[in-house]
Coordinates of C-alpha atoms in Angstrom, one line a residue:
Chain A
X12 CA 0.0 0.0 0.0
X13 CA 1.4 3.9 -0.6
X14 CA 1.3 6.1 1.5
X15 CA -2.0 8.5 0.9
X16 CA 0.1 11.6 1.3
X17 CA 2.9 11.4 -0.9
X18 CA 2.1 8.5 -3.2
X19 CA 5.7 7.0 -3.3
X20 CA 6.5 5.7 -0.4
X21 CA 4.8 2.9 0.7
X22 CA 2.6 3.4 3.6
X23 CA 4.2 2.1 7.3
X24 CA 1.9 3.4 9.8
X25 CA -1.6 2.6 9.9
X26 CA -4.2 3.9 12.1
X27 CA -7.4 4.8 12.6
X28 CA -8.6 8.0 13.5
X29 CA -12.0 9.8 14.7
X30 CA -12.4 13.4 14.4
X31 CA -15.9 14.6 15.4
X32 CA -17.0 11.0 15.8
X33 CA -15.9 10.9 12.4
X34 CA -13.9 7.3 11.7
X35 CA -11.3 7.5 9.3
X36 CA -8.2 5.4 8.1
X37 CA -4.8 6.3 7.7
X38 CA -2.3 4.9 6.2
X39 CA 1.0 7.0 5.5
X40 CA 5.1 6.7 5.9
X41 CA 6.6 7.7 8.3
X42 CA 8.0 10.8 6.3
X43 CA 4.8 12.1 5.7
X44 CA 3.1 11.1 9.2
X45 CA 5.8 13.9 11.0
X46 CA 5.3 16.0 8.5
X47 CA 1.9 16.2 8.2
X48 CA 1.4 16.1 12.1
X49 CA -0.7 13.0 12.3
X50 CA 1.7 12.2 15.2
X51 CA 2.2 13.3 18.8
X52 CA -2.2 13.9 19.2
X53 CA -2.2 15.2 23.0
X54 CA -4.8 12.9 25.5
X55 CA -7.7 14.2 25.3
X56 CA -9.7 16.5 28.0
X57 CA -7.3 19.5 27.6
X58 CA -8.9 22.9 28.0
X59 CA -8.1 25.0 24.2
X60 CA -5.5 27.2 26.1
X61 CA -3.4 23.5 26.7
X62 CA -4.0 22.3 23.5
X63 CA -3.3 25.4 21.6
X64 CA 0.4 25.7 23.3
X65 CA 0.7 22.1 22.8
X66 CA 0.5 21.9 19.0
X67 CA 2.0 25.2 18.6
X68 CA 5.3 23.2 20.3
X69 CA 4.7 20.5 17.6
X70 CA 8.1 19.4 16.9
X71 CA 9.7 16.6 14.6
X72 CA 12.8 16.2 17.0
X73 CA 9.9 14.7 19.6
X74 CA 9.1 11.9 17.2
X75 CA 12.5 11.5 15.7
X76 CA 14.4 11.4 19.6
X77 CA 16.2 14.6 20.3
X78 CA 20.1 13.4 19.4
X79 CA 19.2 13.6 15.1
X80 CA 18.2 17.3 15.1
X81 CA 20.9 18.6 17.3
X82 CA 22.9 18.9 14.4
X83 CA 20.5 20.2 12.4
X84 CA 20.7 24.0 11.9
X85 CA 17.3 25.3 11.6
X86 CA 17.0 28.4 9.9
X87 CA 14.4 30.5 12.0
X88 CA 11.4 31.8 9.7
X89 CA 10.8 35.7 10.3
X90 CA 8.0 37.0 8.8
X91 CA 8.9 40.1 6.5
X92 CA 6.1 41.9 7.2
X93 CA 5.9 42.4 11.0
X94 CA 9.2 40.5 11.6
X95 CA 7.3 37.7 14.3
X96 CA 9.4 34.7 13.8
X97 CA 8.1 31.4 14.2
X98 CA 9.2 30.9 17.6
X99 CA 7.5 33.9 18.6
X100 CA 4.4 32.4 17.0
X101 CA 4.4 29.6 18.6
X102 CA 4.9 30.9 22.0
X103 CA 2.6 33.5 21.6
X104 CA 0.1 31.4 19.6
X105 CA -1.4 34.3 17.6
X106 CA -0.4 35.2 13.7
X107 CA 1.1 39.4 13.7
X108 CA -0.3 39.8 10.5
X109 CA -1.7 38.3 7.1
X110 CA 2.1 37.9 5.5
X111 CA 2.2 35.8 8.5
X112 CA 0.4 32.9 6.8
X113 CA 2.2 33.1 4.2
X114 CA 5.9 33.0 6.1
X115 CA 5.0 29.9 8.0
X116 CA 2.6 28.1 5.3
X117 CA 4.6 25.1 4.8
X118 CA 4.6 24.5 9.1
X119 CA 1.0 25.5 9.1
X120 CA -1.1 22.3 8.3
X121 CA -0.1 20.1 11.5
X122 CA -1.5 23.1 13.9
X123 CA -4.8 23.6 11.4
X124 CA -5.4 20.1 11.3
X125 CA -5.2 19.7 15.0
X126 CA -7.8 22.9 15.9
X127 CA -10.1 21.9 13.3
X128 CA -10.6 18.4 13.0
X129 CA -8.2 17.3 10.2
X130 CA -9.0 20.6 7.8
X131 CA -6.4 22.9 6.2
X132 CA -8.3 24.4 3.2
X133 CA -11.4 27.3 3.9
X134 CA -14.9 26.1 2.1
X135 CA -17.0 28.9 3.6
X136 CA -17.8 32.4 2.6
X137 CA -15.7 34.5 -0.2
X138 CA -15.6 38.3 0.0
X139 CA -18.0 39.4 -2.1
X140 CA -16.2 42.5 -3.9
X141 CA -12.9 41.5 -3.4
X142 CA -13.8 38.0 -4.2
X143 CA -13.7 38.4 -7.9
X144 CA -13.2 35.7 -10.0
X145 CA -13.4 32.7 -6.7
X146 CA -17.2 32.9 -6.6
X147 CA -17.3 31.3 -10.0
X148 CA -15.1 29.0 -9.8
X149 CA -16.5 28.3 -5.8
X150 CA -19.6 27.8 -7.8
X151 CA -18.5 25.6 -10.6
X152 CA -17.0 23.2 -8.1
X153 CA -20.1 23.1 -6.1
X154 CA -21.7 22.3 -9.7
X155 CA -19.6 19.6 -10.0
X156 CA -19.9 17.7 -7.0
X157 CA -23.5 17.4 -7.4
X158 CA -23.2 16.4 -11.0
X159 CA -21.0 13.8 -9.8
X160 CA -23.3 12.9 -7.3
X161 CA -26.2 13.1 -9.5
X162 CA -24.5 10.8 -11.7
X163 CA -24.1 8.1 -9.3
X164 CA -27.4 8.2 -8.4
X165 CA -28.4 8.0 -11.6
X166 CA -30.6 10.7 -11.4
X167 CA -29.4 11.5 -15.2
X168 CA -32.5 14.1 -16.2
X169 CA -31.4 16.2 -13.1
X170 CA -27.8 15.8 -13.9
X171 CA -28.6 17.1 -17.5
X172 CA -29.6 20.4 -15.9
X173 CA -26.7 21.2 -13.9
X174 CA -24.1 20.2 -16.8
X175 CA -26.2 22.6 -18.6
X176 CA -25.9 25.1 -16.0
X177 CA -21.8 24.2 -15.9
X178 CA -21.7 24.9 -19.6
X179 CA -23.2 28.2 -19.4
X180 CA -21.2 29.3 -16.3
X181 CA -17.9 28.0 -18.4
X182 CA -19.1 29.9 -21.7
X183 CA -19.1 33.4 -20.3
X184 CA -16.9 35.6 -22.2
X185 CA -15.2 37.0 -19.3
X186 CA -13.3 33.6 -18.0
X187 CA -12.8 31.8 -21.3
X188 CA -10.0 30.0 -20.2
X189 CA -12.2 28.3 -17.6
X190 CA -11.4 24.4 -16.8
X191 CA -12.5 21.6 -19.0
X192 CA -15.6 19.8 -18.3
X193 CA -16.6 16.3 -18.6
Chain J
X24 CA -27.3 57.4 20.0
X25 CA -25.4 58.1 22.9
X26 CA -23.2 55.8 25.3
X27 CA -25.8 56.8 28.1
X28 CA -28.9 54.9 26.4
X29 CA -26.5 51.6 26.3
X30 CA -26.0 52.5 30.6
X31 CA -29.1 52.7 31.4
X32 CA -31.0 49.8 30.1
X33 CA -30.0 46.9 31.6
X34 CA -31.9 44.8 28.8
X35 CA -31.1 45.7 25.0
X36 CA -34.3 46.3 22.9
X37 CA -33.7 43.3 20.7
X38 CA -34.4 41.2 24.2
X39 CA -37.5 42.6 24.3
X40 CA -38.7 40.3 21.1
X41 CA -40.1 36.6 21.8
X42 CA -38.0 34.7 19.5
X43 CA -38.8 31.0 18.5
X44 CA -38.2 28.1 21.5
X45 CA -37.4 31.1 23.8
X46 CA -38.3 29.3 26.9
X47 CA -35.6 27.7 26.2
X48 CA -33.2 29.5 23.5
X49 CA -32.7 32.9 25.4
X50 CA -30.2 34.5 22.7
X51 CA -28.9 33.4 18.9
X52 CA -25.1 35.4 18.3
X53 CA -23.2 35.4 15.1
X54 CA -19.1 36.0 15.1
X55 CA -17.2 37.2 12.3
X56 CA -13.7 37.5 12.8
X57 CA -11.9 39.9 10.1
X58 CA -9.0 42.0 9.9
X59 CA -7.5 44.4 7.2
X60 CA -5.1 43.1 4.7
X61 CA -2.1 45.6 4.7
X62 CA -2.1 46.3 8.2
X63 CA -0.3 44.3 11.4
X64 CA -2.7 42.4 13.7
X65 CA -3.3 44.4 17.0
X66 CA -1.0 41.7 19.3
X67 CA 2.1 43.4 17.2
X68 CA 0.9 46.8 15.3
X69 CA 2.0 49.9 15.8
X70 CA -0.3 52.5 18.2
X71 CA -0.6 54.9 15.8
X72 CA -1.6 52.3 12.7
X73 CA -4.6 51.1 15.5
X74 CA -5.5 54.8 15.9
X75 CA -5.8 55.1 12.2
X76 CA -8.3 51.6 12.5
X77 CA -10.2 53.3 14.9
X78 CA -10.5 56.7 13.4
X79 CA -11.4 55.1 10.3
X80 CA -14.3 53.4 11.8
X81 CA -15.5 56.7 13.6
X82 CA -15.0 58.7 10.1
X83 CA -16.6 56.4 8.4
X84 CA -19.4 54.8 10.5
X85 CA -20.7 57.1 13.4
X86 CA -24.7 57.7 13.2
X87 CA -24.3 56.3 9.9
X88 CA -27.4 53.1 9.7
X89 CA -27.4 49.9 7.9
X90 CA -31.1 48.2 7.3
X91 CA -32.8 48.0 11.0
X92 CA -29.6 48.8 12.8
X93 CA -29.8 52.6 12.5
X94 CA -27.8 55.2 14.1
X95 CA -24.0 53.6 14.9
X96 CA -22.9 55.1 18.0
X97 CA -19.4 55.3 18.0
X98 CA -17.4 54.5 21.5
X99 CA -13.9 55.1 22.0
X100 CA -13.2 52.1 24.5
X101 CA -10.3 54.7 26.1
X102 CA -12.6 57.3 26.9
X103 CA -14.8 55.0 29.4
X104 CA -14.5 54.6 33.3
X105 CA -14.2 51.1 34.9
X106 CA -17.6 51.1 35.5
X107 CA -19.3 52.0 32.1
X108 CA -16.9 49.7 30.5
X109 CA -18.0 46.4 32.6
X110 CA -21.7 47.6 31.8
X111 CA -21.2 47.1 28.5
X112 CA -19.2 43.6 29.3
X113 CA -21.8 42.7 31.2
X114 CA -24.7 43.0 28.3
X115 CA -22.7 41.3 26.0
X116 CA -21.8 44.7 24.2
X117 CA -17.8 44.1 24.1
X118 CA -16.0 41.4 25.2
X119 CA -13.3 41.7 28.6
X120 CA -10.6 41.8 26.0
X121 CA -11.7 44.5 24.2
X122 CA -12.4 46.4 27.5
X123 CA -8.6 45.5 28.2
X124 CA -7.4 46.9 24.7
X125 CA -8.3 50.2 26.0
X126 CA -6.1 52.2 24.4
X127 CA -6.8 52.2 20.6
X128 CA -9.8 49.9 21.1
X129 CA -13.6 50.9 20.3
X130 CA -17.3 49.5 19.3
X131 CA -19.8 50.4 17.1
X132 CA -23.4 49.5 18.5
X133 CA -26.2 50.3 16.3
X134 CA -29.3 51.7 18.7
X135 CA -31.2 48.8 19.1
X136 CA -27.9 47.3 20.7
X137 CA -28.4 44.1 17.9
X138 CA -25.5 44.7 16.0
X139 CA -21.7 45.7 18.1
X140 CA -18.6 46.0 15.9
X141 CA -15.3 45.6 18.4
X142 CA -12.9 47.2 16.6
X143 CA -9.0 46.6 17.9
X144 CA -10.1 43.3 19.9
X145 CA -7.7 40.4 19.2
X146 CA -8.5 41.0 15.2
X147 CA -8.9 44.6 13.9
X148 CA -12.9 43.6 13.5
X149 CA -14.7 41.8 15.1
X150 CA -18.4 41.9 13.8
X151 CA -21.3 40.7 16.5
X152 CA -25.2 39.9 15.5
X153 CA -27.3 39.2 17.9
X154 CA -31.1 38.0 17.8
X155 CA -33.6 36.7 20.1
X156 CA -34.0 32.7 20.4
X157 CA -33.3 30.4 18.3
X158 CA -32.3 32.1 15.0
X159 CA -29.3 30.7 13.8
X160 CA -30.1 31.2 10.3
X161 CA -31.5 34.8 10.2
X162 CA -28.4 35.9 12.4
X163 CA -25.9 33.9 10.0
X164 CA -28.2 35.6 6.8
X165 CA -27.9 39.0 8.7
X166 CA -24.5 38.7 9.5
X167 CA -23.3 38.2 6.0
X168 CA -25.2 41.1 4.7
X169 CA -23.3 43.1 7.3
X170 CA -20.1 42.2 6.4
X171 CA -20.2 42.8 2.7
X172 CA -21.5 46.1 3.8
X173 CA -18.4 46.4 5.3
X174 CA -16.4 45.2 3.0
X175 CA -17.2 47.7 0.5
X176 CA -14.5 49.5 2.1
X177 CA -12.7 47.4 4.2
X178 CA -9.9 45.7 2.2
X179 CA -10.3 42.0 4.3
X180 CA -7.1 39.9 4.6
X181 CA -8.6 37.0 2.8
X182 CA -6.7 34.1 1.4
X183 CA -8.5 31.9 -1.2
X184 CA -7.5 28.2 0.6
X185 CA -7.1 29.8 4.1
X186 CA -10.3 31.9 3.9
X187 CA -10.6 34.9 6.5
X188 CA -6.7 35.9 8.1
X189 CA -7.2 35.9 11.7
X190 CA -4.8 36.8 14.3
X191 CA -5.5 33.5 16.3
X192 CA -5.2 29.8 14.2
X193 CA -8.5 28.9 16.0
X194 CA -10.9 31.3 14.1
X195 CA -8.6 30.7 10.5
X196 CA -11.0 30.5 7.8
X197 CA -14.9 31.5 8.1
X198 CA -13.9 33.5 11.1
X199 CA -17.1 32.6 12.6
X200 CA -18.0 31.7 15.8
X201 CA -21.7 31.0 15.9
X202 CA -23.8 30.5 19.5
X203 CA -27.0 30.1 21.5
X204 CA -27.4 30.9 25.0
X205 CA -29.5 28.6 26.5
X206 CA -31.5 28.3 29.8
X207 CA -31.1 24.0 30.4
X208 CA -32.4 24.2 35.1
X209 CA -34.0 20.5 34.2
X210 CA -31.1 19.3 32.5
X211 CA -28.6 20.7 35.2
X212 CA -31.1 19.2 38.3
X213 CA -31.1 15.9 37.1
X214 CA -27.6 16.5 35.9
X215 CA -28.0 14.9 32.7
X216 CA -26.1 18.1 31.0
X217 CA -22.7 16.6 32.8
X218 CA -23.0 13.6 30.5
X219 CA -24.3 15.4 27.4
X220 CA -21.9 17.6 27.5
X221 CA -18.4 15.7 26.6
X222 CA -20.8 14.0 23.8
X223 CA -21.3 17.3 22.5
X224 CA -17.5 17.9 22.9
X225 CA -16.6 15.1 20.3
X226 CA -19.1 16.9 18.0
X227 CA -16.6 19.7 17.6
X228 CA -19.2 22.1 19.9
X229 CA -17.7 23.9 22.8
X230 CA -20.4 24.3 25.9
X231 CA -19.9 26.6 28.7
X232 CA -21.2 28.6 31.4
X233 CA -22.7 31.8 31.1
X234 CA -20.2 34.9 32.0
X235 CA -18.2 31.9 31.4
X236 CA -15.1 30.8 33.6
X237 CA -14.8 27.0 32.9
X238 CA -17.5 25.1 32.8
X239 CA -19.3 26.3 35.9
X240 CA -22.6 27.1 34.7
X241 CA -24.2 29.9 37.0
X242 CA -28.1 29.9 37.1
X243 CA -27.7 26.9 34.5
X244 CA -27.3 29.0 31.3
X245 CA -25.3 27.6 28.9
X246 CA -23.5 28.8 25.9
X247 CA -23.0 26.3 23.3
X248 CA -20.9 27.5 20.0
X249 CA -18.6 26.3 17.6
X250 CA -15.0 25.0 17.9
X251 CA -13.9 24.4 14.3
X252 CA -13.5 27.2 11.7
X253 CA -12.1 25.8 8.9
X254 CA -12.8 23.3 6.3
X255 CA -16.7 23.7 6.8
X256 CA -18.7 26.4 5.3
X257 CA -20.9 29.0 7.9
X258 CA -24.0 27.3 7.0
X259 CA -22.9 24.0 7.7
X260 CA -21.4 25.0 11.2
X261 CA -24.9 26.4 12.0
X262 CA -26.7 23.1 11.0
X263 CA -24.2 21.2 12.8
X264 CA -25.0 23.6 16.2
X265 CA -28.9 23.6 15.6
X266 CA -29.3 20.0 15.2
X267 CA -27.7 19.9 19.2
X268 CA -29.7 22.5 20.2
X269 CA -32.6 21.2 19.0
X270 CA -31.4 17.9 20.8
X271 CA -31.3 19.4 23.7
X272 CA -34.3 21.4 23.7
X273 CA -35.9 18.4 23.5
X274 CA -34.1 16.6 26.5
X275 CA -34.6 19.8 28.6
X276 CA -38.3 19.9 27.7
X277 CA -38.6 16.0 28.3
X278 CA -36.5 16.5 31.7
X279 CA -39.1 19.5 32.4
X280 CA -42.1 17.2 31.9
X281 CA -40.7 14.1 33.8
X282 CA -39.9 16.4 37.1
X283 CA -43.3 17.1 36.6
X284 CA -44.5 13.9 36.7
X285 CA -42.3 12.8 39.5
X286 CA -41.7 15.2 42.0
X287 CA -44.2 17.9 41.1
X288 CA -44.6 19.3 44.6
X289 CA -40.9 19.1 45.7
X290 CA -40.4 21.5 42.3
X291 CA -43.1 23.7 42.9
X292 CA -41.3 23.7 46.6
X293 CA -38.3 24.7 44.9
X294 CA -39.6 27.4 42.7
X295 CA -41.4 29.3 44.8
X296 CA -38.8 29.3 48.2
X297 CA -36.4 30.7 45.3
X298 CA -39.3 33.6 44.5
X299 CA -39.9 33.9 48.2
X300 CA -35.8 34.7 48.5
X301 CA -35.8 37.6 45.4
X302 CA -39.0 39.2 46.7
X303 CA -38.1 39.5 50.5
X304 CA -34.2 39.2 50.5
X305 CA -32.4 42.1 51.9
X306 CA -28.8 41.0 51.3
X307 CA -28.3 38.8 48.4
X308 CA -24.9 37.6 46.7
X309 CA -24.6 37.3 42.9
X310 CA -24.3 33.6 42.6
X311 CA -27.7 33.2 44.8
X312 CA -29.7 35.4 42.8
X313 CA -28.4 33.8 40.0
X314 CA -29.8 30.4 41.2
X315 CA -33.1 31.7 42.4
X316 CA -33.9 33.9 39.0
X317 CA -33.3 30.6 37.1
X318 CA -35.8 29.0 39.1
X319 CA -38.5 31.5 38.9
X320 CA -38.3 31.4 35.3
X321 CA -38.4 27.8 35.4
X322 CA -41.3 28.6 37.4
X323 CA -42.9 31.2 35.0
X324 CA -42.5 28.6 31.9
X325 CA -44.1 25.6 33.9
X326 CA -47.3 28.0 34.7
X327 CA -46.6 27.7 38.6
X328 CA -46.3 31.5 38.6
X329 CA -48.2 33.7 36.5
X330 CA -48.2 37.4 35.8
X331 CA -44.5 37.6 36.0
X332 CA -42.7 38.3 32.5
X333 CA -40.4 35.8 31.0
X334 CA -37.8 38.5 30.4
X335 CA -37.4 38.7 33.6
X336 CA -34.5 36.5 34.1
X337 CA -32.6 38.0 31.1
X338 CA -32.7 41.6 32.5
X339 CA -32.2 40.9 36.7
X340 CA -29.5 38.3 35.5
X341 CA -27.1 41.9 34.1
X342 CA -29.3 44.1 36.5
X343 CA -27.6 42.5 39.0
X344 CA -23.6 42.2 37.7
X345 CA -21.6 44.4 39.5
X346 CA -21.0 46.8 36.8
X347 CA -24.5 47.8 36.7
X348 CA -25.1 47.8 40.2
X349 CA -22.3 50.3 40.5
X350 CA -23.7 52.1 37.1
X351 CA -27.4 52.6 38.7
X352 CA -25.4 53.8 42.3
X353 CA -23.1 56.0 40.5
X354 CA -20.4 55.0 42.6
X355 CA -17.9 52.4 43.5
X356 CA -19.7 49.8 45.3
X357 CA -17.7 47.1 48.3
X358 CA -19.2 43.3 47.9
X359 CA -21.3 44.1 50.9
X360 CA -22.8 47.3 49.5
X361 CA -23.6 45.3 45.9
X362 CA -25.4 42.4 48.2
X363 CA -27.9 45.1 49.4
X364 CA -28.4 46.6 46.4
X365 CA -28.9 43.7 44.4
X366 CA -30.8 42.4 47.1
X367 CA -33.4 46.0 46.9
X368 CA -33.6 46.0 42.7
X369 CA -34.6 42.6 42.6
X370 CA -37.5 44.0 45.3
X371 CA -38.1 46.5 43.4
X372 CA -38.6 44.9 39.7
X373 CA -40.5 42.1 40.6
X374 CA -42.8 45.0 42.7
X375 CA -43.1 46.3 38.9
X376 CA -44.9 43.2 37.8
X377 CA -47.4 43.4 40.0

């Protein structure tokens, strides 16, 4: 079996998690298990304040043993905006500003999978001036889902409709280079 | 609209409307966390880039209206005593941080005190929409409307896969915290709410108590809201919340009916030694009236006392916080002082609904 993170290792660690009663299984390497933060889960019954300071301390060197990073130079992340490093951030458990999330991205997944049950990516609202071009494309991939669902429910006459309704999003002249359907 | 209307009423006129299951749902609240896009959050930002925030929102917003919430009042959070700042605490106005931020911090309440913007909290906005009972949906509906009406000049830090940019990771993405306050006595007699509440835990749904330290809940009010922010949208947040909440009006009501059934007189006991306390008390403590108003309403839903208004619990509940009791005195108050006080308002009001 690969590993269902990177797809090229094969998978060593299994597990099964439940997030929000939610059951699901994991299989990844070990690479991707540090990386991704799917190791180290505090016990549960922490209050927020514990468990916000505890993932924000999420570090490799706890799963790896201490003695393999003390070589290791790490090279501290600063934000070039408001200059919080990522120590700071993680001690103080609060972003200085929007450039922030963009400083620390690649460290940021772990900590949002933790606070929010296993999701990194937003699905809620979009701005609706500054939005632009994201409600359409939100839109389209709403679209899509339900085709796809549609589909396997073989509720085909209903399915017509919303490809139809895909098409004619696609074929405004504003977006032309819109994604391929079908 | 002046900062003296907000003073003087202990209960905001959007209280004043029955909303739907409101013997049991006493408030609905909408969150949305946002902050400006080119400017440092307020943990790390310069004073005078805050002041600029907050002049921005007096400039631009001060008796200005938007739909029903008419005529902003603008309130420089610096400019307040002690005392008028816990008032508005204490009604829900601003929250103890903001009250903290003094310096550069400030709110925007619209008249009929449904609508507060904190401006300067933790993020540089922090948009509040409040609503009678259970109304999940209109205060979501309402809440949105309000913040593109913002954003028409706001420039929101806004990230297409992280959503809304907030200073804390645990509001990343809607920015939305989304809650009921709800009254749950029958629940928290038979203490069935200890065991529903680490089941509602694992649902992703924080509960706590009202003017909430931990999860001491005084006069069994209960705030139940939202934990995760991202990776669901709004609406589904606030389906996931009201499907518990209608759960547990349900229990509560079920609880109500079986203490009926099995220990009718024992509650009726119960009800109306707690009425007898708030009518003839001369020194009470916070944490008794508390108690005793939760009964009484329990009282007033069941029918066992009549002629007394529901509301009544909502308004002596911040009548009585120490802010307001020092607010209607117009003085610093000692603990002993507030007792008496409290102890002579609650006299007073229920003398009212006679």
């Amino acid at each position: 079996m690969e590993c269902q993170e990177c797809h090229e290792r094969p998978a060593t660690l299994h597990f099964t998690q439940y997030i929000n009663g939610q059951k699901s299984e994991v299989h990844v390497c070990e690479v991707c298990a540090k990386e991704k933060g799917y190791m180290n889960y505090p016990e549960e019954g922490y209050s927020l304040h514990n468990l916000l300071s505890g993932l924000m301390n999420f570090d490799t060197s706890t799963i790896k043993g201490p003695q393999q990073n003390t070589f290791k130079q790490v090279q501290e992340l600063q934000c070039p905006k408001c200059e919080m490093t990522f120590s700071e951030f993680k001690q103080v458990g609060k972003f200085g500003c929007a450039v922030c999330y963009d400083t620390f991205s690649g460290r940021l997944d772990p900590i949002f999978r933790r606070v929010h049950a296993g999701n990194t990516k937003h699905q809620g609202k979009i701005p609706k001036r500054q939005g632009g071009d994201l409600h359409k494309k939100k839109l389209l991939e709403d679209y899509k889902m339900k085709l796809r669902r549609l589909i396997e429910d073989e509720a085909f006459e209903e399915a017509a409709e919303i490809r139809d309704k895909i098409k004619a999003l696609e074929n405004k002249p504003e977006d032309p280079e819109e994604g391929d359907p079908s | 609209m002046t900062l003296q209307n907000f003073m003087n009423e202990a209960i905001s006129p959007w209280m004043r409307e029955e909303g739907p299951d409101s013997d049991i749902v006493l408030s609905s609240r909408i969150r949305l966390a946002r902050n400006f896009a080119n400017i440092s959050y307020p943990i790390i930002a310069d004073k005078d880039k805050l002041e600029e925030i907050r002049d921005f929102f007096r400039d631009n917003y001060e008796h200005q209206s938007f739909e029903e919430y008419k005529d902003f009042a603008f309130v420089a959070i610096g400019d307040l005593s002690p005392v008028e700042k816990r008032v508005l605490v204490e009604k829900h106005l601003i929250s103890p941080h903001l009250a903290e931020n003094a310096e550069t911090a400030a709110a925007i309440i619209s008249e009929n005190e449904q609508v507060s913007l904190m401006v300067n909290e933790e993020d540089h906005i922090r948009i509040q929409l409040y609503f009678p009972g259970f109304q999940l949906e209109n205060a979501l509906q309402k809440a949105f409307t309000f913040d593109d009406f913002l954003e028409e000049k706001v420039n929101y830090a806004f990230d297409e896969t992280r959503g809304y940019l907030t200073s804390c990771p645990t509001n990343v993405g809607t920015g939305m915290r989304a809650s009921v306050m709800m009254h749950l006595p029958a629940l928290a007699m038979t203490k069935q709410i200890n065991r529903m509440i680490p089941a509602i835990n694992q649902l992703g749904l924080v509960v706590r108590g009202i003017y909430g330290e931990g999860s001491e809940a005084v006069g069994s009010i209960f705030q139940i809201s939202n934990q995760i922010t991202l990776g669901k949208t709004e609406e589904d947040i606030v389906e996931d919340l009201q499907s518990v909440v209608k759960q547990l009006i349900d229990h509560e009501r079920k609880a109500r009916t079986r203490i009926m059934e099995q220990s009718r007189t024992s509650l009726e006991d119960r009800i109306f030694r707690s009425y007898g306390v708030l009518e003839y008390s001369r020194i009470i403590e916070s944490k008794e009236a508390a108690v005793c108003l939760s009964n009484v309403r329990l009282g007033i839903d069941l029918g066992f006392i009549e002629n007394v208004s529901r509301n009544i619990l909502n308004e002596l509940m911040i009548l009585t916080q120490p802010g307001f009791l020092q607010q209607y005195a117009k003085r610093t108050l000692s603990a002993n002082e507030r007792d008496v006080l409290r102890a002579s308002l609650i006299r007073e009001r229920l003398q009212l609904e006679k």
